[in-house]
């Protein structure tokens, strides 16, 4: 028997279930024929000796063209194969043997869906092409074999959303067609009551599969049999007469099989034994390695159940045998889940303790190195004695780690288990080694007055509220809208009382926050708007001109001198500014020209591609040669990253770039006003009170409780830089059409790099502003970064407990994505800190004069 699998939609997203089925079936088949994409076909067949395969050149995968010809290419290869067999006796003999798999990879719909969206004329035409290919393949095989022994399975590995993406677990992405006909396939039944049947098994992702059958299909009168995607593996295996794939967890969909009662029981029993053997293997591995093994009790006596089923089959009591086989299969699946989560409680406990210990270590480190608290404690506690006493703690920690390591070795635990437990023991050993510091901290707090605890509780409450806001913003972007509406009002009121003269700064801060709040109300699916991207270039130029004017005319004002300070002015700075303005204009023009030419001619012009790469690359180097004042350097960085961001934009996210920059300027003005007012107040304080502002070095002072606002504001802006551009913390968040002005030929690594770079550009603006503010208010940047890590870890542990392994694919996928994004955020921030340090390390700030100036602008 021959099984033909027409797979419509495979791409370079993580290999899905259908892909794995093809791989396993190809390994167990007598021979496999495969034709299609150079990114997919070699994965299945390159290491398979009993395979014949071919793929088209990589250059064919051009997103600027109509990709339906790729499907035609795959069909032509298969047709050519059959035609060659008439002249090649060995090939003809092979094609007439059993256990053959033919895999035609039809990439056109996927490529056209990504490039042109599913409702475009190009995509809809591709659907017709695929329909025609399915018909031609059917007639080609029927005319070739003439034995009515070919089975046809028509399916796809995923669906697609309206914006041309997939992977986020939404039903439009996980519901796929399954049409089977031919040898061994049951005839369809007339529809009765419900339009479809899903009685074979409950769906894995738990969401309601109630999507109606399209009316144009003409199948409303036929009963639809819905299955899990994993069920296709045992279906294909049974049709081929092959054993089910070893690691398959699919249930044989009898609704598709044309079998008599006895054959149905035998097929289901084979499916049950395959899943049961997985369970027994996992049970054996765990029992042979565990010191305290707990078996899956419902299947302790599985042998008796198998014997009972065999007896019922021998007695031809097929109905009872089927019921027992299905029950045993369901129990086996539950047992697999039991052993997959066998160490769940232990791992959750260890990881939670590890995160908690890491946060305590960070807090103690910040208190010791970046606050005046360590000096106060050292005067009251003899902390030098601690080093001698901590040796006992380290010895105890080493003994505990040795005992746990031996236990892990005896149980043959994975290397990650050793890492989790070892790191947790190490962190808590560090904490206990600082017991004198902790005791001194406790005594220090006991001696404080009530007003100190009120300030401490207020800071803690604000921190918790903001961290929880960030956590919930992953599922509700509109929270940022409310946040910036409120912050705009509060900040303007604080500035009104901080600045002792009439000023437009409070109004500017309020309006900028309100403007940014609009973007988290925008749809997460960014609509194409080429004119808006071009107009954003003009907005960027206007903002830079305003910053240039402020930088030039406000330098003599004592209030502005910290952010407009220049060591020297050279003609080079003015020329550099003009060049950056010119490059922004060129990028705006190229946005229009590149998109127009690609749309009309279905290709990316080589000269356009060269200019786009050159403008994007050269513009990012120019800020390194700009002035070293805060305002001049940040304005240059803003202009430097504008061309690549415009060229990677497709809609309103281009305007968001300007809105974010304006809010960052408002943040700098707020901190500058606060710093100016604090300096004025400090001039009237006594020496006793000014001890709180003792410095670490010549350029930095110790952190104060009020400085917690800086890492908190940074985290809000860092996250809104992600969500404000339409992303919603999902692996389907990225719009691949963003890269079409740089490359259209499919290149997964380069395209992914460009998408990630686009994501990082707003982050870099936020980090550059953060670095400038730490220099402005003279706080240690590294200490603030440690506080960012601390707050990020609080979010991480929160998301860790929200990770799901049950529910819909969307719920499971998003919960894992959220945890992964926050976990990676710490690393990304560290890398971006190192990268942005190239731009911000030369920034210079002139100390503010303590005498206020009433001169206003």
mmCIF file of C-alpha atoms in Angstrom, residues 45-215:
data_model
loop_
_atom_site.group_PDB
_atom_site.id
_atom_site.type_symbol
_atom_site.label_atom_id
_atom_site.label_comp_id
_atom_site.label_asym_id
_atom_site.label_seq_id
_atom_site.Cartn_x
_atom_site.Cartn_y
_atom_site.Cartn_z
ATOM 1 C CA UNK A 45 15.655 12.505 4.253
ATOM 2 C CA UNK A 46 19.316 13.536 4.262
ATOM 3 C CA UNK A 47 20.281 10.744 6.695
ATOM 4 C CA UNK A 48 17.774 8.235 5.314
ATOM 5 C CA UNK A 49 19.397 5.664 3.014
ATOM 6 C CA UNK A 50 16.069 4.381 1.684
ATOM 7 C CA UNK A 51 14.867 7.712 0.357
ATOM 8 C CA UNK A 52 14.677 9.619 -2.905
ATOM 9 C CA UNK A 53 14.327 13.350 -2.527
ATOM 10 C CA UNK A 54 14.950 16.663 -4.197
ATOM 11 C CA UNK A 55 14.507 20.320 -3.263
ATOM 12 C CA UNK A 56 14.380 23.533 -5.237
ATOM 13 C CA UNK A 57 17.119 26.205 -4.955
ATOM 14 C CA UNK A 58 17.057 28.357 -1.860
ATOM 15 C CA UNK A 59 16.657 31.499 -3.994
ATOM 16 C CA UNK A 60 13.163 30.370 -5.017
ATOM 17 C CA UNK A 61 11.843 31.238 -1.532
ATOM 18 C CA UNK A 62 11.377 34.936 -2.253
ATOM 19 C CA UNK A 63 8.641 36.622 -0.218
ATOM 20 C CA UNK A 64 8.328 39.385 -2.806
ATOM 21 C CA UNK A 65 6.957 36.965 -5.423
ATOM 22 C CA UNK A 66 3.966 34.672 -5.749
ATOM 23 C CA UNK A 67 5.178 31.429 -4.148
ATOM 24 C CA UNK A 68 2.507 29.186 -5.688
ATOM 25 C CA UNK A 69 5.050 28.046 -8.293
ATOM 26 C CA UNK A 70 6.878 26.220 -5.464
ATOM 27 C CA UNK A 71 3.880 23.898 -5.143
ATOM 28 C CA UNK A 72 3.863 23.366 -8.894
ATOM 29 C CA UNK A 73 7.563 22.491 -8.700
ATOM 30 C CA UNK A 74 6.927 19.784 -6.096
ATOM 31 C CA UNK A 75 4.145 18.272 -8.186
ATOM 32 C CA UNK A 76 6.275 18.375 -11.359
ATOM 33 C CA UNK A 77 9.022 16.459 -9.555
ATOM 34 C CA UNK A 78 6.605 13.753 -8.506
ATOM 35 C CA UNK A 79 5.051 13.549 -11.976
ATOM 36 C CA UNK A 80 8.533 13.288 -13.479
ATOM 37 C CA UNK A 81 9.310 10.445 -11.048
ATOM 38 C CA UNK A 82 6.345 8.414 -12.255
ATOM 39 C CA UNK A 83 7.144 9.146 -15.901
ATOM 40 C CA UNK A 84 10.761 8.001 -15.452
ATOM 41 C CA UNK A 85 9.576 4.724 -14.014
ATOM 42 C CA UNK A 86 8.191 3.722 -17.438
ATOM 43 C CA UNK A 87 11.776 3.669 -18.710
ATOM 44 C CA UNK A 88 13.425 2.442 -15.506
ATOM 45 C CA UNK A 89 12.362 -1.118 -14.529
ATOM 46 C CA UNK A 90 14.033 -0.925 -11.094
ATOM 47 C CA UNK A 91 12.234 2.300 -10.233
ATOM 48 C CA UNK A 92 8.955 0.864 -11.440
ATOM 49 C CA UNK A 93 9.448 -2.246 -9.345
ATOM 50 C CA UNK A 94 10.187 -0.094 -6.295
ATOM 51 C CA UNK A 95 7.089 2.029 -6.855
ATOM 52 C CA UNK A 96 4.931 -1.092 -6.909
ATOM 53 C CA UNK A 97 6.157 -2.372 -3.533
ATOM 54 C CA UNK A 98 4.340 -1.837 -0.265
ATOM 55 C CA UNK A 99 5.167 0.479 2.681
ATOM 56 C CA UNK A 100 5.906 3.498 0.488
ATOM 57 C CA UNK A 101 5.638 7.089 1.681
ATOM 58 C CA UNK A 102 5.437 10.000 -0.747
ATOM 59 C CA UNK A 103 5.817 13.438 0.836
ATOM 60 C CA UNK A 104 5.052 16.496 -1.285
ATOM 61 C CA UNK A 105 5.932 19.617 0.675
ATOM 62 C CA UNK A 106 3.696 22.456 -0.563
ATOM 63 C CA UNK A 107 5.162 25.648 0.865
ATOM 64 C CA UNK A 108 3.282 28.161 -1.276
ATOM 65 C CA UNK A 109 0.355 28.843 1.048
ATOM 66 C CA UNK A 110 2.659 29.394 4.007
ATOM 67 C CA UNK A 111 4.976 31.784 2.154
ATOM 68 C CA UNK A 112 2.152 33.731 0.519
ATOM 69 C CA UNK A 113 0.258 33.886 3.805
ATOM 70 C CA UNK A 114 3.254 35.416 5.575
ATOM 71 C CA UNK A 115 4.115 37.796 2.748
ATOM 72 C CA UNK A 116 0.692 38.847 1.435
ATOM 73 C CA UNK A 117 -1.768 37.854 4.240
ATOM 74 C CA UNK A 118 -4.384 35.084 3.981
ATOM 75 C CA UNK A 119 -7.106 37.237 2.391
ATOM 76 C CA UNK A 120 -4.955 38.568 -0.446
ATOM 77 C CA UNK A 121 -5.670 37.592 -4.044
ATOM 78 C CA UNK A 122 -2.254 35.901 -4.243
ATOM 79 C CA UNK A 123 -3.004 33.657 -1.268
ATOM 80 C CA UNK A 124 -6.519 32.781 -2.465
ATOM 81 C CA UNK A 125 -5.120 31.911 -5.882
ATOM 82 C CA UNK A 126 -2.545 29.655 -4.163
ATOM 83 C CA UNK A 127 -5.400 27.806 -2.468
ATOM 84 C CA UNK A 128 -6.844 27.063 -5.902
ATOM 85 C CA UNK A 129 -3.427 25.880 -7.062
ATOM 86 C CA UNK A 130 -3.211 23.456 -4.137
ATOM 87 C CA UNK A 131 -6.713 22.170 -4.796
ATOM 88 C CA UNK A 132 -5.782 21.531 -8.406
ATOM 89 C CA UNK A 133 -2.564 19.777 -7.380
ATOM 90 C CA UNK A 134 -4.501 17.472 -5.055
ATOM 91 C CA UNK A 135 -6.840 16.564 -7.908
ATOM 92 C CA UNK A 136 -3.979 16.017 -10.367
ATOM 93 C CA UNK A 137 -2.044 13.871 -7.894
ATOM 94 C CA UNK A 138 -5.098 11.719 -7.285
ATOM 95 C CA UNK A 139 -5.737 11.084 -10.986
ATOM 96 C CA UNK A 140 -2.017 10.589 -11.635
ATOM 97 C CA UNK A 141 -1.729 7.849 -9.020
ATOM 98 C CA UNK A 142 -4.989 6.155 -9.895
ATOM 99 C CA UNK A 143 -3.963 5.972 -13.557
ATOM 100 C CA UNK A 144 -0.499 4.709 -12.604
ATOM 101 C CA UNK A 145 -1.360 1.937 -10.153
ATOM 102 C CA UNK A 146 -4.908 0.983 -11.110
ATOM 103 C CA UNK A 147 -5.203 -1.227 -8.000
ATOM 104 C CA UNK A 148 -7.298 0.923 -5.666
ATOM 105 C CA UNK A 149 -4.745 0.403 -2.884
ATOM 106 C CA UNK A 150 -3.556 3.997 -2.401
ATOM 107 C CA UNK A 151 -4.506 5.987 0.690
ATOM 108 C CA UNK A 152 -4.629 9.765 0.581
ATOM 109 C CA UNK A 153 -4.234 12.018 3.615
ATOM 110 C CA UNK A 154 -4.633 15.744 3.036
ATOM 111 C CA UNK A 155 -3.623 17.886 6.025
ATOM 112 C CA UNK A 156 -1.522 20.796 7.284
ATOM 113 C CA UNK A 157 0.754 21.261 10.263
ATOM 114 C CA UNK A 158 -0.811 24.570 11.352
ATOM 115 C CA UNK A 159 -3.282 27.260 10.389
ATOM 116 C CA UNK A 160 -2.743 30.995 10.101
ATOM 117 C CA UNK A 161 -4.116 34.182 11.625
ATOM 118 C CA UNK A 162 -5.478 37.092 9.611
ATOM 119 C CA UNK A 163 -2.144 38.913 9.860
ATOM 120 C CA UNK A 164 -0.251 35.948 8.381
ATOM 121 C CA UNK A 165 1.351 34.522 11.518
ATOM 122 C CA UNK A 166 1.067 31.302 13.494
ATOM 123 C CA UNK A 167 2.484 29.648 16.561
ATOM 124 C CA UNK A 168 0.631 31.387 19.387
ATOM 125 C CA UNK A 169 -1.844 28.545 20.040
ATOM 126 C CA UNK A 170 -4.949 30.384 18.846
ATOM 127 C CA UNK A 171 -7.600 28.028 17.374
ATOM 128 C CA UNK A 172 -7.164 29.664 13.958
ATOM 129 C CA UNK A 173 -3.565 28.430 14.072
ATOM 130 C CA UNK A 174 -4.106 25.003 15.641
ATOM 131 C CA UNK A 175 -7.263 23.896 13.805
ATOM 132 C CA UNK A 176 -6.179 22.296 10.540
ATOM 133 C CA UNK A 177 -7.976 20.330 7.824
ATOM 134 C CA UNK A 178 -7.828 16.544 7.686
ATOM 135 C CA UNK A 179 -9.309 14.878 4.634
ATOM 136 C CA UNK A 180 -8.649 11.192 4.021
ATOM 137 C CA UNK A 181 -9.863 8.904 1.272
ATOM 138 C CA UNK A 182 -8.800 5.837 -0.637
ATOM 139 C CA UNK A 183 -7.771 2.336 0.436
ATOM 140 C CA UNK A 184 -8.622 1.449 4.018
ATOM 141 C CA UNK A 185 -10.595 4.664 4.571
ATOM 142 C CA UNK A 186 -14.213 4.449 5.726
ATOM 143 C CA UNK A 187 -16.907 6.083 3.646
ATOM 144 C CA UNK A 188 -18.329 9.279 5.155
ATOM 145 C CA UNK A 189 -21.534 9.116 7.144
ATOM 146 C CA UNK A 190 -24.486 11.443 6.666
ATOM 147 C CA UNK A 191 -24.569 14.264 9.204
ATOM 148 C CA UNK A 192 -26.973 13.671 12.098
ATOM 149 C CA UNK A 193 -27.742 16.406 14.615
ATOM 150 C CA UNK A 194 -24.247 17.677 15.279
ATOM 151 C CA UNK A 195 -22.202 18.604 12.244
ATOM 152 C CA UNK A 196 -19.182 16.687 13.471
ATOM 153 C CA UNK A 197 -18.109 13.989 15.870
ATOM 154 C CA UNK A 198 -15.292 14.074 18.379
ATOM 155 C CA UNK A 199 -16.175 10.994 20.364
ATOM 156 C CA UNK A 200 -12.833 9.283 19.785
ATOM 157 C CA UNK A 201 -11.082 11.172 22.562
ATOM 158 C CA UNK A 202 -11.083 14.467 24.373
ATOM 159 C CA UNK A 203 -9.011 17.137 22.704
ATOM 160 C CA UNK A 204 -5.554 17.665 24.122
ATOM 161 C CA UNK A 205 -5.762 21.458 24.280
ATOM 162 C CA UNK A 206 -9.220 21.478 25.926
ATOM 163 C CA UNK A 207 -10.632 24.288 23.765
ATOM 164 C CA UNK A 208 -13.965 23.929 21.984
ATOM 165 C CA UNK A 209 -13.561 22.794 18.393
ATOM 166 C CA UNK A 210 -16.755 24.301 17.090
ATOM 167 C CA UNK A 211 -15.453 25.940 13.929
ATOM 168 C CA UNK A 212 -18.113 25.207 11.277
ATOM 169 C CA UNK A 213 -17.277 23.476 8.054
ATOM 170 C CA UNK A 214 -17.035 26.101 5.272
ATOM 171 C CA UNK A 215 -20.183 26.119 3.183
#
